[in-house]
Amino acid sequence: MHPIRPDKTQPITFQGALALTFVAWFAEVMVSMLLRPFLLRHGMQPMAAASLVRVVCYGLVFSAMLHVNGLTYRRLFHEGPASVGATLGVLGPPLLLMVPLILLLDSLAMMAVNALLPMSRGEAQMMSEMANGSIGAWALVCIIAPFIEEMFFRGILLRGMLKRYGQADATVYSAFVFGVAHLNVYQFVIAFAVGLFVAALYCRTRSLWPGIVLHMGLNTGATIYAAVAPDGNALETPLGLWAIAVPLGLLGARILRRLLWRPTADAAPGGTEPPPDAA
């Protein structure tokens, strides 16, 4: 077991995390205003243009933050005591087993929020565009967003808040900021819940990879579901799918709990420990 190396990450307050999130959003808006019209004039699809703009914008933000904190991309992604391959090999399967159940529960939560606060035409159109089946939309939602959001919200903000607060407070604060960043109440609920879970994964493994795998699985599953059944909801889902998703999700959760949260006297510094057989 290798100790976690110290880094120069600066402490971030909750208010500071909200401010940095606003700065990142504002930078994306400004870059989009400059680049998006040019890209569209040259035949690029709107969602593909949005993907490129986000990569350029957040690449600049990450470069600045990593320079300030004295980090490399390699250290940002993984500093756990186990190797990347071992971490993903052990934690990846149970995380993916949980994806269908999380998506069904997300659909129920969306229905409940929509019943209280009916979605406007503009918001419905935005959701529809994210599931329009274009290559740009798939790349943005299923690949680019998971990497960028995990790097920013867990790799930068959560990491900094762990220097300022206790683990429980930093986890809740980072999840709240992650939910707010989605800019609509319909995605806030599931984003906050997933943010809590992924932050706990990061605190336990000191790796962004488990969160990226889960994030990609959820976004890909949601995109496929929206494309196959655009007007569907959890109450209309066949019982057979529930019968498969529930036991698989509970099995994945049980395996993950045994791997990461069983009592042990051999926890690594900072409250982390390698998954069994992964060190």
CSV table of C-alpha atoms in Angstrom, one decimal:
chain,number,residue,atom,x,y,z
A,1,MET,CA,0.0,0.0,0.0
A,2,HIS,CA,1.5,3.3,-1.1
A,3,PRO,CA,0.7,6.5,0.9
A,4,ILE,CA,-1.1,9.3,-0.9
A,5,ARG,CA,1.4,11.9,-1.9
A,6,PRO,CA,0.7,15.4,-0.6
A,7,ASP,CA,-0.3,18.1,-3.1
A,8,LYS,CA,-0.7,21.8,-3.2
A,9,THR,CA,-4.4,21.9,-3.7
A,10,GLN,CA,-5.8,25.1,-2.2
A,11,PRO,CA,-8.8,24.8,0.2
A,12,ILE,CA,-12.1,25.8,-1.5
A,13,THR,CA,-15.1,27.1,0.5
A,14,PHE,CA,-18.7,26.3,-0.5
A,15,GLN,CA,-19.1,29.8,-1.7
A,16,GLY,CA,-15.9,29.6,-3.6
A,17,ALA,CA,-17.1,26.4,-5.3
A,18,LEU,CA,-20.3,28.1,-6.4
A,19,ALA,CA,-18.3,31.0,-7.7
A,20,LEU,CA,-15.9,28.8,-9.7
A,21,THR,CA,-18.9,27.0,-11.2
A,22,PHE,CA,-20.3,30.3,-12.3
A,23,VAL,CA,-17.0,31.3,-13.8
A,24,ALA,CA,-16.8,28.0,-15.7
A,25,TRP,CA,-20.4,28.4,-17.0
A,26,PHE,CA,-19.8,32.1,-17.9
A,27,ALA,CA,-16.5,31.1,-19.8
A,28,GLU,CA,-18.5,28.5,-21.7
A,29,VAL,CA,-21.1,31.0,-22.7
A,30,MET,CA,-18.5,33.5,-23.9
A,31,VAL,CA,-16.5,31.0,-25.8
A,32,SER,CA,-19.7,29.7,-27.3
A,33,MET,CA,-20.6,33.2,-28.5
A,34,LEU,CA,-17.3,33.5,-30.2
A,35,LEU,CA,-16.9,30.0,-31.7
A,36,ARG,CA,-20.3,28.5,-32.2
A,37,PRO,CA,-21.5,30.7,-35.1
A,38,PHE,CA,-18.3,30.0,-37.0
A,39,LEU,CA,-18.6,26.2,-36.4
A,40,LEU,CA,-22.3,26.2,-37.5
A,41,ARG,CA,-21.5,28.2,-40.7
A,42,HIS,CA,-19.0,25.5,-41.6
A,43,GLY,CA,-21.5,22.7,-41.4
A,44,MET,CA,-21.0,21.4,-37.9
A,45,GLN,CA,-24.1,20.1,-36.1
A,46,PRO,CA,-25.3,22.2,-33.1
A,47,MET,CA,-24.6,19.6,-30.5
A,48,ALA,CA,-21.2,18.7,-32.0
A,49,ALA,CA,-20.4,22.4,-31.9
A,50,ALA,CA,-21.5,22.6,-28.3
A,51,SER,CA,-19.2,19.6,-27.6
A,52,LEU,CA,-16.2,21.2,-29.1
A,53,VAL,CA,-16.9,24.5,-27.3
A,54,ARG,CA,-17.1,22.7,-24.0
A,55,VAL,CA,-13.9,20.9,-24.5
A,56,VAL,CA,-12.0,24.1,-25.4
A,57,CYS,CA,-13.5,26.1,-22.5
A,58,TYR,CA,-13.1,23.6,-19.8
A,59,GLY,CA,-9.6,22.7,-21.1
A,60,LEU,CA,-8.6,26.3,-20.4
A,61,VAL,CA,-10.3,26.2,-16.9
A,62,PHE,CA,-8.6,22.9,-16.0
A,63,SER,CA,-5.2,24.1,-17.1
A,64,ALA,CA,-5.5,27.2,-15.0
A,65,MET,CA,-6.7,25.3,-11.9
A,66,LEU,CA,-4.1,22.5,-12.2
A,67,HIS,CA,-1.4,25.1,-12.5
A,68,VAL,CA,-2.6,26.9,-9.4
A,69,ASN,CA,-2.8,23.6,-7.4
A,70,GLY,CA,0.5,22.2,-8.7
A,71,LEU,CA,-1.3,19.1,-10.1
A,72,THR,CA,-0.9,17.0,-13.3
A,73,TYR,CA,-3.8,15.4,-15.2
A,74,ARG,CA,-2.4,12.0,-14.1
A,75,ARG,CA,-2.7,13.0,-10.4
A,76,LEU,CA,-6.0,14.6,-10.9
A,77,PHE,CA,-7.5,11.4,-12.3
A,78,HIS,CA,-6.0,8.9,-9.9
A,79,GLU,CA,-4.1,8.9,-6.7
A,80,GLY,CA,-5.5,5.9,-5.1
A,81,PRO,CA,-3.4,3.1,-3.5
A,82,ALA,CA,-4.6,0.6,-6.1
A,83,SER,CA,-3.8,0.8,-9.8
A,84,VAL,CA,-6.3,2.3,-12.3
A,85,GLY,CA,-6.8,-1.1,-13.9
A,86,ALA,CA,-7.4,-2.9,-10.6
A,87,THR,CA,-9.7,-0.2,-9.4
A,88,LEU,CA,-11.9,-0.3,-12.5
A,89,GLY,CA,-11.7,-4.1,-12.7
A,90,VAL,CA,-13.0,-4.5,-9.2
A,91,LEU,CA,-15.5,-1.6,-9.0
A,92,GLY,CA,-16.6,-1.2,-12.6
A,93,PRO,CA,-18.9,-4.3,-12.7
A,94,PRO,CA,-21.0,-3.6,-9.5
A,95,LEU,CA,-21.3,0.1,-10.5
A,96,LEU,CA,-22.7,-0.9,-14.0
A,97,LEU,CA,-25.1,-3.4,-12.3
A,98,MET,CA,-26.6,-0.4,-10.5
A,99,VAL,CA,-27.2,1.7,-13.6
A,100,PRO,CA,-30.6,0.4,-14.7
A,101,LEU,CA,-32.1,0.7,-11.2
A,102,ILE,CA,-30.7,4.2,-10.8
A,103,LEU,CA,-32.2,5.3,-14.1
A,104,LEU,CA,-35.7,3.9,-13.2
A,105,LEU,CA,-35.5,5.7,-9.8
A,106,ASP,CA,-34.4,8.9,-11.7
A,107,SER,CA,-37.5,8.6,-14.0
A,108,LEU,CA,-39.7,8.4,-10.9
A,109,ALA,CA,-38.1,11.4,-9.4
A,110,MET,CA,-38.4,13.4,-12.7
A,111,MET,CA,-42.1,12.5,-12.8
A,112,ALA,CA,-42.6,13.7,-9.2
A,113,VAL,CA,-40.8,17.0,-9.8
A,114,ASN,CA,-42.7,17.5,-13.1
A,115,ALA,CA,-46.0,16.9,-11.4
A,116,LEU,CA,-45.2,19.7,-8.9
A,117,LEU,CA,-43.5,22.0,-11.4
A,118,PRO,CA,-44.6,21.3,-15.0
A,119,MET,CA,-41.9,21.6,-17.6
A,120,SER,CA,-42.0,24.6,-19.9
A,121,ARG,CA,-41.9,24.2,-23.7
A,122,GLY,CA,-38.3,25.5,-23.8
A,123,GLU,CA,-37.2,23.0,-21.1
A,124,ALA,CA,-38.9,20.2,-22.9
A,125,GLN,CA,-37.2,21.2,-26.1
A,126,MET,CA,-33.8,21.2,-24.4
A,127,MET,CA,-34.3,17.7,-23.1
A,128,SER,CA,-35.4,16.6,-26.5
A,129,GLU,CA,-32.3,18.0,-28.2
A,130,MET,CA,-30.1,16.1,-25.8
A,131,ALA,CA,-31.6,12.9,-27.0
A,132,ASN,CA,-31.9,13.6,-30.7
A,133,GLY,CA,-29.7,10.7,-31.7
A,134,SER,CA,-27.0,12.8,-33.5
A,135,ILE,CA,-23.4,11.9,-33.1
A,136,GLY,CA,-22.7,15.3,-31.5
A,137,ALA,CA,-25.4,14.8,-28.9
A,138,TRP,CA,-24.2,11.3,-28.0
A,139,ALA,CA,-20.5,12.5,-27.8
A,140,LEU,CA,-21.4,15.4,-25.5
A,141,VAL,CA,-23.8,13.5,-23.2
A,142,CYS,CA,-22.2,10.1,-23.0
A,143,ILE,CA,-18.4,10.8,-23.3
A,144,ILE,CA,-17.5,14.5,-23.0
A,145,ALA,CA,-19.8,15.5,-20.1
A,146,PRO,CA,-18.8,12.6,-17.8
A,147,PHE,CA,-15.1,13.3,-18.1
A,148,ILE,CA,-15.4,17.1,-17.8
A,149,GLU,CA,-17.9,17.1,-15.0
A,150,GLU,CA,-16.0,14.5,-12.9
A,151,MET,CA,-12.7,16.4,-13.5
A,152,PHE,CA,-14.3,19.7,-12.4
A,153,PHE,CA,-16.8,18.8,-9.7
A,154,ARG,CA,-14.8,15.9,-8.0
A,155,GLY,CA,-11.3,16.5,-9.2
A,156,ILE,CA,-11.2,20.2,-8.6
A,157,LEU,CA,-14.1,21.3,-6.4
A,158,LEU,CA,-14.5,18.3,-4.1
A,159,ARG,CA,-10.7,17.9,-3.8
A,160,GLY,CA,-10.4,21.5,-2.7
A,161,MET,CA,-13.4,21.4,-0.3
A,162,LEU,CA,-11.9,18.3,1.4
A,163,LYS,CA,-9.0,20.6,2.3
A,164,ARG,CA,-11.5,23.0,3.9
A,165,TYR,CA,-14.2,20.8,5.5
A,166,GLY,CA,-14.8,17.4,6.9
A,167,GLN,CA,-15.6,14.6,4.4
A,168,ALA,CA,-19.4,14.6,5.1
A,169,ASP,CA,-19.7,18.4,4.7
A,170,ALA,CA,-17.5,18.4,1.6
A,171,THR,CA,-19.5,15.6,0.0
A,172,VAL,CA,-22.9,17.4,0.5
A,173,TYR,CA,-21.6,20.8,-0.6
A,174,SER,CA,-20.0,19.3,-3.8
A,175,ALA,CA,-23.2,17.4,-4.6
A,176,PHE,CA,-25.3,20.5,-4.1
A,177,VAL,CA,-23.0,22.5,-6.4
A,178,PHE,CA,-23.2,19.7,-9.0
A,179,GLY,CA,-27.0,19.8,-8.9
A,180,VAL,CA,-27.2,23.6,-9.2
A,181,ALA,CA,-24.8,23.5,-12.2
A,182,HIS,CA,-27.4,21.6,-14.2
A,183,LEU,CA,-29.5,24.8,-14.2
A,184,ASN,CA,-32.9,23.2,-13.9
A,185,VAL,CA,-34.8,21.7,-11.1
A,186,TYR,CA,-35.7,18.6,-13.0
A,187,GLN,CA,-32.1,17.4,-13.2
A,188,PHE,CA,-31.1,18.8,-9.8
A,189,VAL,CA,-32.7,16.0,-7.8
A,190,ILE,CA,-30.9,13.1,-9.6
A,191,ALA,CA,-27.7,15.2,-10.0
A,192,PHE,CA,-27.6,15.9,-6.2
A,193,ALA,CA,-28.2,12.2,-5.4
A,194,VAL,CA,-25.6,10.9,-7.9
A,195,GLY,CA,-23.2,13.7,-6.7
A,196,LEU,CA,-23.4,12.4,-3.2
A,197,PHE,CA,-22.7,8.8,-4.3
A,198,VAL,CA,-19.8,9.7,-6.7
A,199,ALA,CA,-18.3,12.0,-4.1
A,200,ALA,CA,-18.3,9.1,-1.6
A,201,LEU,CA,-16.7,6.9,-4.2
A,202,TYR,CA,-13.9,9.5,-4.7
A,203,CYS,CA,-13.3,9.9,-1.0
A,204,ARG,CA,-13.0,6.2,-0.7
A,205,THR,CA,-10.8,5.5,-3.7
A,206,ARG,CA,-9.1,8.8,-4.4
A,207,SER,CA,-9.8,8.1,-8.1
A,208,LEU,CA,-12.1,9.8,-10.6
A,209,TRP,CA,-12.4,6.6,-12.7
A,210,PRO,CA,-15.2,4.9,-10.8
A,211,GLY,CA,-17.3,8.1,-11.0
A,212,ILE,CA,-16.5,8.4,-14.7
A,213,VAL,CA,-17.6,4.9,-15.4
A,214,LEU,CA,-20.9,5.3,-13.4
A,215,HIS,CA,-21.5,8.8,-15.0
A,216,MET,CA,-21.0,7.4,-18.5
A,217,GLY,CA,-23.2,4.4,-17.8
A,218,LEU,CA,-26.0,6.6,-16.5
A,219,ASN,CA,-25.8,9.1,-19.3
A,220,THR,CA,-25.6,6.4,-22.0
A,221,GLY,CA,-28.5,4.5,-20.5
A,222,ALA,CA,-30.6,7.7,-20.2
A,223,THR,CA,-29.9,8.7,-23.8
A,224,ILE,CA,-30.8,5.2,-25.1
A,225,TYR,CA,-34.0,5.2,-23.1
A,226,ALA,CA,-35.0,8.7,-24.3
A,227,ALA,CA,-34.3,7.6,-27.9
A,228,VAL,CA,-36.3,4.4,-27.7
A,229,ALA,CA,-39.2,5.7,-25.6
A,230,PRO,CA,-39.2,9.5,-25.8
A,231,ASP,CA,-42.6,9.7,-24.1
A,232,GLY,CA,-42.1,6.9,-21.6
A,233,ASN,CA,-41.8,7.1,-17.9
A,234,ALA,CA,-41.0,4.7,-15.0
A,235,LEU,CA,-44.7,3.8,-14.4
A,236,GLU,CA,-45.0,2.6,-18.0
A,237,THR,CA,-41.8,0.5,-17.8
A,238,PRO,CA,-42.6,-3.2,-18.2
A,239,LEU,CA,-42.6,-5.1,-14.9
A,240,GLY,CA,-40.0,-7.4,-16.4
A,241,LEU,CA,-37.5,-4.6,-16.6
A,242,TRP,CA,-38.1,-3.7,-13.0
A,243,ALA,CA,-37.8,-7.4,-12.1
A,244,ILE,CA,-34.3,-7.4,-13.7
A,245,ALA,CA,-33.1,-3.9,-12.6
A,246,VAL,CA,-34.0,-4.2,-8.9
A,247,PRO,CA,-32.2,-7.4,-8.0
A,248,LEU,CA,-29.2,-6.4,-10.2
A,249,GLY,CA,-29.0,-2.9,-8.6
A,250,LEU,CA,-29.3,-4.3,-5.1
A,251,LEU,CA,-26.6,-6.9,-5.9
A,252,GLY,CA,-24.3,-4.2,-7.3
A,253,ALA,CA,-24.9,-2.1,-4.2
A,254,ARG,CA,-24.2,-5.0,-1.9
A,255,ILE,CA,-20.9,-5.9,-3.7
A,256,LEU,CA,-19.8,-2.3,-3.6
A,257,ARG,CA,-20.6,-1.9,0.1
A,258,ARG,CA,-18.5,-5.0,0.8
A,259,LEU,CA,-15.6,-3.8,-1.3
A,260,LEU,CA,-15.4,-0.2,0.0
A,261,TRP,CA,-17.4,0.3,3.2
A,262,ARG,CA,-16.9,-2.8,5.3
A,263,PRO,CA,-15.3,-2.2,8.7
A,264,THR,CA,-11.5,-2.5,8.5
A,265,ALA,CA,-8.5,-1.5,10.6
A,266,ASP,CA,-6.3,-1.2,7.5
A,267,ALA,CA,-7.8,2.0,6.0
A,268,ALA,CA,-5.3,4.1,4.0
A,269,PRO,CA,-4.4,7.6,5.0
A,270,GLY,CA,-7.3,10.1,4.4
A,271,GLY,CA,-10.0,7.5,5.0
A,272,THR,CA,-9.3,5.5,1.8
A,273,GLU,CA,-8.5,1.9,1.2
A,274,PRO,CA,-7.9,-0.2,-1.8
A,275,PRO,CA,-10.6,-2.6,-3.0
A,276,PRO,CA,-9.9,-6.1,-2.0
A,277,ASP,CA,-7.5,-7.9,-4.3
A,278,ALA,CA,-6.9,-4.6,-6.1
A,279,ALA,CA,-3.8,-3.4,-4.3
